[in-house]
mmCIF file of C-alpha atoms in Angstrom:
data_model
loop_
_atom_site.group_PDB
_atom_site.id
_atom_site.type_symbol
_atom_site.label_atom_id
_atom_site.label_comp_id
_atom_site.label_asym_id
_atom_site.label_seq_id
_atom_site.Cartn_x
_atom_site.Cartn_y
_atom_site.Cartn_z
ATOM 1 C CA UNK A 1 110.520 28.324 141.017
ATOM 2 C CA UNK A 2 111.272 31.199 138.153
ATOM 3 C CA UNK A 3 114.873 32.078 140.340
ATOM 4 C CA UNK A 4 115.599 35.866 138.661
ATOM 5 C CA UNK A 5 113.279 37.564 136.283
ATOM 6 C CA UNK A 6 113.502 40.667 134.553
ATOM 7 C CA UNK A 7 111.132 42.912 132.393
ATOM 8 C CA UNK A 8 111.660 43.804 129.959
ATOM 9 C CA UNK A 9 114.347 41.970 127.982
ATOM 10 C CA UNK A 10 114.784 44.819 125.410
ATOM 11 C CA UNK A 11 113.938 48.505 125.566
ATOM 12 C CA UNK A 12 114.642 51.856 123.623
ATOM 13 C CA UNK A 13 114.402 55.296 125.334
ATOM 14 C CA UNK A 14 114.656 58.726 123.649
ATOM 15 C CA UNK A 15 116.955 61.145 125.699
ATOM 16 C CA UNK A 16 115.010 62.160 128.662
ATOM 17 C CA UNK A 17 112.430 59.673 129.353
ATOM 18 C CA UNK A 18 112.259 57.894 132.321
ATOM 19 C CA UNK A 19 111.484 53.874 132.925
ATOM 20 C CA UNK A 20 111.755 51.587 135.285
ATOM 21 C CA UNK A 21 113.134 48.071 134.813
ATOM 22 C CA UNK A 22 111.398 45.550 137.074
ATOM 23 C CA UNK A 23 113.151 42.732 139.204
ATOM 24 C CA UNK A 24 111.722 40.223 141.225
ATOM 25 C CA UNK A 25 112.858 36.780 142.779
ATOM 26 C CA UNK A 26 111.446 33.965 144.337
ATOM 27 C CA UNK A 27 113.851 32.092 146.464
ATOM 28 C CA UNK A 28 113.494 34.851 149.672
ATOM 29 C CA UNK A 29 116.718 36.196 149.380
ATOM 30 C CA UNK A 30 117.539 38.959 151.488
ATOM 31 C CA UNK A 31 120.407 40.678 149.228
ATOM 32 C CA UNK A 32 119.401 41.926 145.842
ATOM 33 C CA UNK A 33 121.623 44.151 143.043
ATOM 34 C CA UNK A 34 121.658 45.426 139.977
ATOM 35 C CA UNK A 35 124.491 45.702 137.601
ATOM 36 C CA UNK A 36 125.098 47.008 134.153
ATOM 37 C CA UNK A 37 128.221 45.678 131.538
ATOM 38 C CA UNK A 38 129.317 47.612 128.902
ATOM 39 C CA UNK A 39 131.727 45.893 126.268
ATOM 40 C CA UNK A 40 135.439 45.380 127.437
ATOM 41 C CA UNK A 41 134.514 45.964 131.145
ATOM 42 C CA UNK A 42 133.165 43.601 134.406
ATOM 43 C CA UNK A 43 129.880 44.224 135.853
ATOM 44 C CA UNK A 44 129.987 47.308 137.910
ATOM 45 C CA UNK A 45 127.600 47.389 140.474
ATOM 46 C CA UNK A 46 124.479 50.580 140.407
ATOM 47 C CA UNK A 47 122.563 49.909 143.412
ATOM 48 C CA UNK A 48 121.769 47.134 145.884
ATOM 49 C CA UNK A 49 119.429 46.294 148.791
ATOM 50 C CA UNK A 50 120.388 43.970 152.038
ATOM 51 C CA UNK A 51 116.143 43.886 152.412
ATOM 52 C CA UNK A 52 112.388 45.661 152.178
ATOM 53 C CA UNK A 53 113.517 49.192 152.960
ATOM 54 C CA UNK A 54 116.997 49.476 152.997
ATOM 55 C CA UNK A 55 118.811 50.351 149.968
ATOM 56 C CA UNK A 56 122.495 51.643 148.974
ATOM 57 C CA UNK A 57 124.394 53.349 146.088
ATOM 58 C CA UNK A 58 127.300 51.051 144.391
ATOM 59 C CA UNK A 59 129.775 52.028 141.868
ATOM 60 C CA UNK A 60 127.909 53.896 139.345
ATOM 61 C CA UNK A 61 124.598 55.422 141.058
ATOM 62 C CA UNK A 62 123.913 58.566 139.176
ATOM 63 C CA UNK A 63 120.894 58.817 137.128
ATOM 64 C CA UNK A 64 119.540 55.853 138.648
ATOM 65 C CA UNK A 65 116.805 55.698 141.642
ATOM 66 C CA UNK A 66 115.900 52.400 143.258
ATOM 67 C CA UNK A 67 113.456 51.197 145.898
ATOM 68 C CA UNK A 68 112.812 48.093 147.707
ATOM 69 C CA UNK A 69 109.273 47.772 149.499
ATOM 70 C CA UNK A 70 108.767 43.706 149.343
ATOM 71 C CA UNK A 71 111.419 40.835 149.608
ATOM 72 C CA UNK A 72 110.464 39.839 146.185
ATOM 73 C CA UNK A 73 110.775 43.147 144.093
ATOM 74 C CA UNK A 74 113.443 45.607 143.370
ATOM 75 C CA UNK A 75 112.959 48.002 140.434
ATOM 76 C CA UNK A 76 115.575 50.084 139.020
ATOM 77 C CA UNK A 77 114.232 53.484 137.706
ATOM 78 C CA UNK A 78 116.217 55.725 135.063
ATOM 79 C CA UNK A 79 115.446 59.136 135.891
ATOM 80 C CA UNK A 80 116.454 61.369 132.643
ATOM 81 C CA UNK A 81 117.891 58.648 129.867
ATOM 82 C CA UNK A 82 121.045 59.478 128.305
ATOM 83 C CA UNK A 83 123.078 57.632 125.773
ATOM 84 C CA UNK A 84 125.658 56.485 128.315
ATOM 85 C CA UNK A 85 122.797 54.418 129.777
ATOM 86 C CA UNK A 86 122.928 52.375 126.827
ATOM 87 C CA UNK A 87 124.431 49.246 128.673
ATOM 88 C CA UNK A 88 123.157 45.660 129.280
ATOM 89 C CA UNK A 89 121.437 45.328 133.321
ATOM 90 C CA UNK A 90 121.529 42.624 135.328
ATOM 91 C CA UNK A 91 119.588 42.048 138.197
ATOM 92 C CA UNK A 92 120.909 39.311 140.695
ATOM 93 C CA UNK A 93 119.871 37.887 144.351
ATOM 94 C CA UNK A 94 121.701 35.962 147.028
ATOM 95 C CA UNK A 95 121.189 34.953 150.368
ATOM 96 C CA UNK A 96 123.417 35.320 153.557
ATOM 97 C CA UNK A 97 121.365 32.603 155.860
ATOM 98 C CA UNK A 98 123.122 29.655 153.960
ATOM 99 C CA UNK A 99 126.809 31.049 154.355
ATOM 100 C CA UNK A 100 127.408 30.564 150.925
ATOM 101 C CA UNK A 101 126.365 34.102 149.095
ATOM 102 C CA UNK A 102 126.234 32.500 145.746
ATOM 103 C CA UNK A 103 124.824 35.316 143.524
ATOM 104 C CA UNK A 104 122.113 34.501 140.949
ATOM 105 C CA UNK A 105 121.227 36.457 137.881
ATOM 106 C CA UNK A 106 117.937 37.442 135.960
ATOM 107 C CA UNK A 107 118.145 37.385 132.064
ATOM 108 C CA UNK A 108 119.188 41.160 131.703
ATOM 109 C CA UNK A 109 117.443 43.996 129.678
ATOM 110 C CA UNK A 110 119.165 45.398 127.186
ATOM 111 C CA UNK A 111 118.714 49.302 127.002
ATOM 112 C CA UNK A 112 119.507 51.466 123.975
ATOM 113 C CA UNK A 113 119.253 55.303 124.439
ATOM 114 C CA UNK A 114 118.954 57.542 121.220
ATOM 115 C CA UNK B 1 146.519 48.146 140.052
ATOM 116 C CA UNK B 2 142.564 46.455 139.521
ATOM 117 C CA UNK B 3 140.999 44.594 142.133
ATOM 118 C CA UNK B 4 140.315 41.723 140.369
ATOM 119 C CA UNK B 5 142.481 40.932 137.305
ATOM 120 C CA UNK B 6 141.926 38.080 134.554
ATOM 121 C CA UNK B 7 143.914 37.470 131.336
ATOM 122 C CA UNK B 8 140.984 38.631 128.578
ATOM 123 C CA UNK B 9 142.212 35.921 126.387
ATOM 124 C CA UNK B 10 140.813 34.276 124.140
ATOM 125 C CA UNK B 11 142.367 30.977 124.986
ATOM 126 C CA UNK B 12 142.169 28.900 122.049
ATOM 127 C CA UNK B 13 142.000 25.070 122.719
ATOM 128 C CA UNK B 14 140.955 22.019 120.873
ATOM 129 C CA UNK B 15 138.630 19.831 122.048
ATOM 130 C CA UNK B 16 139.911 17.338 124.396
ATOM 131 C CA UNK B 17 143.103 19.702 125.459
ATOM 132 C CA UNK B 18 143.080 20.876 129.509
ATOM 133 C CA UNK B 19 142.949 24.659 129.937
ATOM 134 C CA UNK B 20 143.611 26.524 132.905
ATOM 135 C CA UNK B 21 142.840 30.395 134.004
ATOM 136 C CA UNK B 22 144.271 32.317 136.777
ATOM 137 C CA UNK B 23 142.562 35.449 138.242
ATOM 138 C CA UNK B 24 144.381 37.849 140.574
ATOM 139 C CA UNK B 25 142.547 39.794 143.606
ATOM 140 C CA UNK B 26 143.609 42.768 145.721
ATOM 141 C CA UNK B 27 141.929 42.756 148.613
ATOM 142 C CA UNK B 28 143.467 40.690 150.960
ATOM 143 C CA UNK B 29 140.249 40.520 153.060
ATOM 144 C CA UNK B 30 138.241 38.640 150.276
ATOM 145 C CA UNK B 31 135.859 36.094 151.924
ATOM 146 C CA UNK B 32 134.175 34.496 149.064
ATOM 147 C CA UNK B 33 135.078 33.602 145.535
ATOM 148 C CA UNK B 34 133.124 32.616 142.576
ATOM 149 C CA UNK B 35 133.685 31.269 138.662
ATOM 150 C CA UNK B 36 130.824 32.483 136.446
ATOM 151 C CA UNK B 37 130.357 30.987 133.141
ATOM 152 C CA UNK B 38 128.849 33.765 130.350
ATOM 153 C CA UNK B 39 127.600 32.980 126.903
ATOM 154 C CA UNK B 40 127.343 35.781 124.599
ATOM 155 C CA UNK B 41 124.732 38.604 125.319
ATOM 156 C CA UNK B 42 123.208 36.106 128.557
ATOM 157 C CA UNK B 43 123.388 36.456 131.891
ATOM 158 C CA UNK B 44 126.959 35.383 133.967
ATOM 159 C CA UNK B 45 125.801 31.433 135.448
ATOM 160 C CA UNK B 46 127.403 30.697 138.474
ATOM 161 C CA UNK B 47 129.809 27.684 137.982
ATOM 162 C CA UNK B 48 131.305 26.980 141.187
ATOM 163 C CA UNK B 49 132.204 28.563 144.564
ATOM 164 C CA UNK B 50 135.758 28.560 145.608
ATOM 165 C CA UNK B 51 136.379 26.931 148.759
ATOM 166 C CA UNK B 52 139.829 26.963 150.360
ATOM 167 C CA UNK B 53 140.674 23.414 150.561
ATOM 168 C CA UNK B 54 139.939 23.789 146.978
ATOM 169 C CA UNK B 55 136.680 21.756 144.850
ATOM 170 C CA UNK B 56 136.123 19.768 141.729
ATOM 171 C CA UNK B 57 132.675 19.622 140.047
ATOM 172 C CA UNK B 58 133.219 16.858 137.140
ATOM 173 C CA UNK B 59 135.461 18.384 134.839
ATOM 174 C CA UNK B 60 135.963 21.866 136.258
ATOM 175 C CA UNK B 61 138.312 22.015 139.758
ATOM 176 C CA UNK B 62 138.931 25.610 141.368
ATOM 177 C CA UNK B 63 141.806 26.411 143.729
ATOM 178 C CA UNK B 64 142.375 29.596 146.106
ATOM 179 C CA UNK B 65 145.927 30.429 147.086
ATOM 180 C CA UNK B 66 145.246 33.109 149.818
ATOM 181 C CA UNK B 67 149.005 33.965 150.231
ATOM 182 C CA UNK B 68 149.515 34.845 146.624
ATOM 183 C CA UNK B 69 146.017 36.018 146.391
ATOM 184 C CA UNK B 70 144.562 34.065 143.389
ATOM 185 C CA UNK B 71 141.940 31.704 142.314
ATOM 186 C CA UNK B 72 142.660 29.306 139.255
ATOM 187 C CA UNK B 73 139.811 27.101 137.091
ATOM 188 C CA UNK B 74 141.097 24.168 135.535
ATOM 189 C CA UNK B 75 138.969 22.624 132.685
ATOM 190 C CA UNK B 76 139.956 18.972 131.686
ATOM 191 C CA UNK B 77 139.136 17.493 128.431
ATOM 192 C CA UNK B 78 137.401 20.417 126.900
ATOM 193 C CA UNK B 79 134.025 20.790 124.899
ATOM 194 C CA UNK B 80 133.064 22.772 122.176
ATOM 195 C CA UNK B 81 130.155 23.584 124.756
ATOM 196 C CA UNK B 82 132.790 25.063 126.934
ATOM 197 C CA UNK B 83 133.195 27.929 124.694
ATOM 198 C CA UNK B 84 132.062 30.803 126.441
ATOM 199 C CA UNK B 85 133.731 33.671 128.822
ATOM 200 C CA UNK B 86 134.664 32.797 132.562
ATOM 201 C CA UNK B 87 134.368 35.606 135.033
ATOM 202 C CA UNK B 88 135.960 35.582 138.373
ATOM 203 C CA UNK B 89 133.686 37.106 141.123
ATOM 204 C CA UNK B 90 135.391 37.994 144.789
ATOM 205 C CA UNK B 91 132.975 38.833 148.019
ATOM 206 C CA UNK B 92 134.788 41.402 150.317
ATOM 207 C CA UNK B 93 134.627 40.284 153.909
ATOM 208 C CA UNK B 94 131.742 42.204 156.016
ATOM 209 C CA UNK B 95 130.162 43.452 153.066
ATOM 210 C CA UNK B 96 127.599 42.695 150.388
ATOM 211 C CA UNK B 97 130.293 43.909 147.554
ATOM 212 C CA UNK B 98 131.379 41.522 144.830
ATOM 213 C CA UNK B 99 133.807 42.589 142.625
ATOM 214 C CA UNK B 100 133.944 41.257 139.211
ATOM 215 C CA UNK B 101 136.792 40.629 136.463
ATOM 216 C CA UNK B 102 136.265 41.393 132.886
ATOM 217 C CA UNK B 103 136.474 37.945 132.108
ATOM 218 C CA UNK B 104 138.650 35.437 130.036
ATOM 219 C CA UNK B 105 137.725 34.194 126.781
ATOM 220 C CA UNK B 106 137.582 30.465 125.973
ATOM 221 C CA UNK B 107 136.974 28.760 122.370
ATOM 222 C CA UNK B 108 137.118 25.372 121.823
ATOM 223 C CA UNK B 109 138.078 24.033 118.401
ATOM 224 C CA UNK B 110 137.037 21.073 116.816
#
């Protein structure tokens, strides 16, 4: 049982390019997120996903696309890289069924744009 | 006026010494709350859930006070392991939103 993992743990993008940071979890939860910190602030929430298919915008959406086809996987893609992207993400799960909504987090990837 | 507020510290305590945080929310329809534990550059670990009749876990006990709308963490007879930054976390009611604090900053001293 890996819980939250995350690919890949570091990463450095020219202005411009595009990537996607990869997600997945094993302990069929239905609610997955993804969160960036920057120094001095909490983690603000990008995107999220309540299951396959359905998918919303959080707090700070722009320049990010995701997608959510299996339980399992939810990848974050940067569209155009910009130096504000440079930020730590986190990638977390939780599950509804057990009343409890205890959030679990992968091992972030830290992204530096130059 | 933030939705969730915590004192950034650091807090500064030798070991052995009982330290306590507070953590303010503003939505009065919060259903769940959380205490993360983060080490530097790692991912937030959840500590314990906040229940309302309040919960211990060894060393760490967590209270909710709905009226004044605040959750405390009490650590008793610190560690140097304890060092490390405590994030509050608060579930709005109906939704799949958590809102975090910025944390509070705890060192232990030997």
């Amino acid at each position: 049982n890996a819980g939250v993992t995350q690919t890949p743990k570091f990463q450095v993008l020219k202005t411009g390019q595009s990537m996607t940071l990869q997600c997945a979890q094993d302990m069929n939860h239905e609610y997955m997120s993804w969160y960036r910190q920057d120094p001095g602030m909490g983690l603000r929430l990008i995107h999220y996903s309540v299951g396959a298919g359905i998918t919303d915008q959080g707090e700070v959406p722009n320049g990010y696309n995701v997608s959510r086809s299996t339980t399992e996987d939810f990848p974050l893609r940067l569209l155009s890289a910009a130096p504000s992207q440079t930020s730590v993400y986190f990638c977390a799960s939780s599950s509804a069924t057990s009343g409890s909504y205890e959030q679990y987090f992968g091992p972030g990837t830290r992204l530096t744009v130059t | 006026r933030k939705e969730v507020e915590q004192d950034p510290g650091p807090f500064n305590v030798p070991e052995g010494a009982t330290v306590a945080f507070n953590c303010t929310y503003s939505n009065s329809a919060s259903q769940s709350f959380f205490w993360y534990r983060q080490d530097c550059r790692k991912e937030p670990k959840l500590l314990m859930s906040v229940y309302s009749s309040g919960n211990e876990d060894g060393r760490f006990t967590a209270q909710l006070n709905r009226a004044s709308q605040y959750i405390s963490l009490l650590i008793r007879d610190s560690k140097l392991s304890d060092s490390a930054t405590y994030l509050c976390v608060v579930k709005w009611s109906g939704t799949y939103k958590y809102i975090f604090g910025t944390g509070t900053r705890l060192k232990v001293l030997a």
